[in-house]
Short mmCIF file of C-alpha atoms in Angstrom, two decimals:
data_model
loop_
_atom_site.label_atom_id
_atom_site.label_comp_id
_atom_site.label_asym_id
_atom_site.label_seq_id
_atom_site.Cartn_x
_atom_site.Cartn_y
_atom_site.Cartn_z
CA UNK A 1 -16.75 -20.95 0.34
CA UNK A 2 -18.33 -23.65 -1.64
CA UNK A 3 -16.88 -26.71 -1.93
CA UNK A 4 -16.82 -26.70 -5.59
CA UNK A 5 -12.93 -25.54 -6.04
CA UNK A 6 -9.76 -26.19 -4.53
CA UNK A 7 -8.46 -23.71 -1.81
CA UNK A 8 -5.54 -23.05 -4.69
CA UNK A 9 -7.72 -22.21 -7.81
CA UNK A 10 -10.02 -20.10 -5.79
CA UNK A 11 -7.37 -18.05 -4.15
CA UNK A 12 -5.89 -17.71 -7.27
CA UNK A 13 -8.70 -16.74 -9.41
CA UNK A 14 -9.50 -13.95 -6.81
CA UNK A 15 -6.37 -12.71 -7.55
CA UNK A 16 -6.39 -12.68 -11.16
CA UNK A 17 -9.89 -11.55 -11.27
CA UNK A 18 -8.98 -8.19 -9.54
CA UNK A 19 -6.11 -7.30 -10.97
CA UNK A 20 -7.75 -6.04 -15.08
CA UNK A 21 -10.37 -3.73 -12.43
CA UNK A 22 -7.40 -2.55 -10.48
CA UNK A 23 -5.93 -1.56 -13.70
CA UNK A 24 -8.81 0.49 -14.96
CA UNK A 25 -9.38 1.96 -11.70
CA UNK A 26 -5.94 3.44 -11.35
CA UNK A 27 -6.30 4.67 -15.23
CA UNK A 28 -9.26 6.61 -14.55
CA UNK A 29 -8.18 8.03 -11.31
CA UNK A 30 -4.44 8.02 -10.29
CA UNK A 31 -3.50 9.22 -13.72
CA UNK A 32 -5.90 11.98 -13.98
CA UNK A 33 -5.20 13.14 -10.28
CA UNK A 34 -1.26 12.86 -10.82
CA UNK A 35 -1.00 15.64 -13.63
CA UNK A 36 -3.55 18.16 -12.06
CA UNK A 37 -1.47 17.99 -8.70
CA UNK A 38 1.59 18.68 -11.19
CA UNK A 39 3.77 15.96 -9.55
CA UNK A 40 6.95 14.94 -11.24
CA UNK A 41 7.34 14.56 -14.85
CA UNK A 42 8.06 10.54 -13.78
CA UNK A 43 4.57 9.78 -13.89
CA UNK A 44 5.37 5.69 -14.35
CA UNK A 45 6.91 5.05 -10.61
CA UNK A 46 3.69 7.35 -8.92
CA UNK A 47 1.50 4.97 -11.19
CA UNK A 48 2.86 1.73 -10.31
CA UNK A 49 3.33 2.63 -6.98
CA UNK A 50 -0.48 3.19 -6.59
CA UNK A 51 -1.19 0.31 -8.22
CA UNK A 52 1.03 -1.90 -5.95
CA UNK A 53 -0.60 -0.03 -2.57
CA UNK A 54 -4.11 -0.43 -3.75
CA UNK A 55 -3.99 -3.71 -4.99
CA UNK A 56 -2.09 -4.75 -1.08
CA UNK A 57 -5.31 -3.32 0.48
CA UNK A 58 -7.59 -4.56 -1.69
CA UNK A 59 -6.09 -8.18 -1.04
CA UNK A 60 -6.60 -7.33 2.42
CA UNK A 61 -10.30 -6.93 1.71
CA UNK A 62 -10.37 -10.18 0.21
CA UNK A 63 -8.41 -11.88 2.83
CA UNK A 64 -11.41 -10.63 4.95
CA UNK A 65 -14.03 -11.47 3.09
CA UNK A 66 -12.64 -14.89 2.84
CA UNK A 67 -12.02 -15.21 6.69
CA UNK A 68 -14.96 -13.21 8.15
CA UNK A 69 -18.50 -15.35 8.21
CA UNK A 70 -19.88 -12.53 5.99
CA UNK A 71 -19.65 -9.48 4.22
CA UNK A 72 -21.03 -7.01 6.59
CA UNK A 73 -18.43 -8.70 9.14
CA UNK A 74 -15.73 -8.05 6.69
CA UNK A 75 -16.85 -4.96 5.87
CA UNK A 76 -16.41 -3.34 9.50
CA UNK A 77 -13.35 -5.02 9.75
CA UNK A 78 -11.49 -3.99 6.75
CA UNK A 79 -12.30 -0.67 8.40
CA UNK A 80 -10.72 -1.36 11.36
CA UNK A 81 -7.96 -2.62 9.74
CA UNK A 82 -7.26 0.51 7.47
CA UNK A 83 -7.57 2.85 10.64
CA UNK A 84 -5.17 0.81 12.50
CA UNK A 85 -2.71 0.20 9.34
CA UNK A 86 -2.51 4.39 9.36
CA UNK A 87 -2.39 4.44 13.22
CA UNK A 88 0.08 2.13 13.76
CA UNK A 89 2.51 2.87 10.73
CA UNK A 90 4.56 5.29 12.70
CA UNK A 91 5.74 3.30 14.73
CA UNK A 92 9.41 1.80 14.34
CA UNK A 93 8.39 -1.87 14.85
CA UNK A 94 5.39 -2.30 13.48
CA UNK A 95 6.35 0.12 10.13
CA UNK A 96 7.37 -3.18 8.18
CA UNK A 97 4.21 -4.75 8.78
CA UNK A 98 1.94 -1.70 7.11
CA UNK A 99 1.45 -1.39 3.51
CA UNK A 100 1.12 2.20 4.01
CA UNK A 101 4.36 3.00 5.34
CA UNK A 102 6.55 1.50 2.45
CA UNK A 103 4.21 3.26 -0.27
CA UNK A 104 4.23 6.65 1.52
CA UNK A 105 7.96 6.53 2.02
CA UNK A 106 8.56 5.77 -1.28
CA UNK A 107 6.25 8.25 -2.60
CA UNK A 108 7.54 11.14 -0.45
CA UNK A 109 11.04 10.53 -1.26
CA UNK A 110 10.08 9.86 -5.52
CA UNK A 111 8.00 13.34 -5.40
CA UNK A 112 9.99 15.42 -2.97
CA UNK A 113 13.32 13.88 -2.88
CA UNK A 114 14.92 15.21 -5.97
CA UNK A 115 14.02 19.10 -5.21
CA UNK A 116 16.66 20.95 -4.69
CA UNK A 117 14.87 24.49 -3.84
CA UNK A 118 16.25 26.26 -0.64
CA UNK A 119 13.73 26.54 2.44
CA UNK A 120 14.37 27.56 5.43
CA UNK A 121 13.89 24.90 8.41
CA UNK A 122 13.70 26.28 11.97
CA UNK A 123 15.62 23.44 14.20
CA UNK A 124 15.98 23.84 17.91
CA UNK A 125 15.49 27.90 17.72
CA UNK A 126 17.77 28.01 14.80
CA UNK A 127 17.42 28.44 11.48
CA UNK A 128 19.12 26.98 8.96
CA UNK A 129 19.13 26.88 4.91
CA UNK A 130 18.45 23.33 3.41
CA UNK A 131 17.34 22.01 0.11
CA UNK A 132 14.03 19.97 0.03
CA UNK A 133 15.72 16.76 -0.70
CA UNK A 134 17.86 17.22 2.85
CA UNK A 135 14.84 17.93 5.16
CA UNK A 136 12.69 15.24 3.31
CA UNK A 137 16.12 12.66 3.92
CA UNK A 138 16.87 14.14 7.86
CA UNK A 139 13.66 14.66 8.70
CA UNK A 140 11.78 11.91 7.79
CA UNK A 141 14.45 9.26 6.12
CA UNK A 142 12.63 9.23 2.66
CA UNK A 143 15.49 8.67 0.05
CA UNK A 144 14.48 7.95 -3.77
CA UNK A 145 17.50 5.96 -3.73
CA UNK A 146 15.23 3.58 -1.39
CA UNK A 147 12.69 3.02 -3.53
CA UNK A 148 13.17 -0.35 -4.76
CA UNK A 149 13.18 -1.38 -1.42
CA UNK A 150 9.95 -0.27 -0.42
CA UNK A 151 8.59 -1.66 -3.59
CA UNK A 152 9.75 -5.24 -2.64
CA UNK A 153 8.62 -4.64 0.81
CA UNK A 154 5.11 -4.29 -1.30
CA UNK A 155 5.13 -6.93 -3.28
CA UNK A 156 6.35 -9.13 0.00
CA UNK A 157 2.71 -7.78 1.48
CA UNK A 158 1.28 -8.85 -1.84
CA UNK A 159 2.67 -12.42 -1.58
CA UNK A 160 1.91 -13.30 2.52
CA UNK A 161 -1.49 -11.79 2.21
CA UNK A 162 -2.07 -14.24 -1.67
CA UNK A 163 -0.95 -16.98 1.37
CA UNK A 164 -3.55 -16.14 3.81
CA UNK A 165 -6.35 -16.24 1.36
CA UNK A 166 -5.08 -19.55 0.67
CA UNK A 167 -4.83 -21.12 3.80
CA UNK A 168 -8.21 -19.17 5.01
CA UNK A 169 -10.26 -20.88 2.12
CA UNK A 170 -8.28 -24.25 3.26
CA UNK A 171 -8.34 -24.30 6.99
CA UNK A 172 -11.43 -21.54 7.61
CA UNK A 173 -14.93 -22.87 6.76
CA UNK A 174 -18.40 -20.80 7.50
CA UNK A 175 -20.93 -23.49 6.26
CA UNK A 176 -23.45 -24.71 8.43
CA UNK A 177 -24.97 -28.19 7.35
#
């Protein structure tokens, strides 16, 4: 980073500068993907939802950018990051440290965990008659009931990773002189 701004401003005009493309992006391709999947008739939670997961890992992009010497460095590692953020989301521990967790759970259970068609589950050699909403709630523990919870989760993400871009442009400098 130059040394023409503050660590503050430029963190913060990152920020706002992505946030009018975000908006157009998830226009022109959540909304049009939405209604030919025929998802729920609440198409305002699936969109905001979207736009709350994207923008966390496109601020994780930045936060690379800002703390790897360059962009092909970034680049791989942004990779790596998204691979493990999937791998690693399953797990119990680690689950409230991955953006993709909170918006999958919250997407299952908005989608899925109203539906109250009659399958039929097969559970230790047995099988049993259950509405959608009970095996998405058993099986998995996606609730819609939860999904203000998973949106703050999100927006928490949002806010550390705004943090790290801030102290990487303070404390993290890649100019040779």
């Amino acid at each position: 980073m130059p040394n023409y701004y503050g660590p503050l401003p430029h963190s913060l005009s990152l920020f706002v500068a992505e946030i009018p493309y975000l908006i157009v992006v998830v226009i022109l391709f959540v909304v049009i993907e939405y209604w030919l999947v025929g998802w729920s008739d609440n198409g305002g939670d699936f969109i905001f939802f979207i736009y709350v997961y994207t923008s966390a890992f496109t601020y994780v992009g930045q936060w690379m950018s800002a703390l790897m010497p360059n962009e092909k460095v970034a680049n791989v590692d942004v990779g790596a990051l998204s691979c493990l953020f999937n791998l690693l989301s399953g797990y119990k521990l680690l689950a409230y440290l991955m953006p993709s967790s909170y918006s999958l759970a919250a997407l299952v259970g908005m989608q899925f965990g109203k539906i109250q068609d009659v399958i039929a589950v097969t559970v230790n050699g047995v099988m049993t008659d259950m509405t959608v909403a009970e095996y998405i709630a058993d099986t998995y523990d996606f609730r819609p009931n939860c999904k203000y919870n998973f949106m703050a989760g999100l927006i928490v993400i949002w806010v550390v990773l705004q943090l790290a871009i801030y102290l990487t442009f303070k404390y993290v400098g890649h100019l040779k002189r």
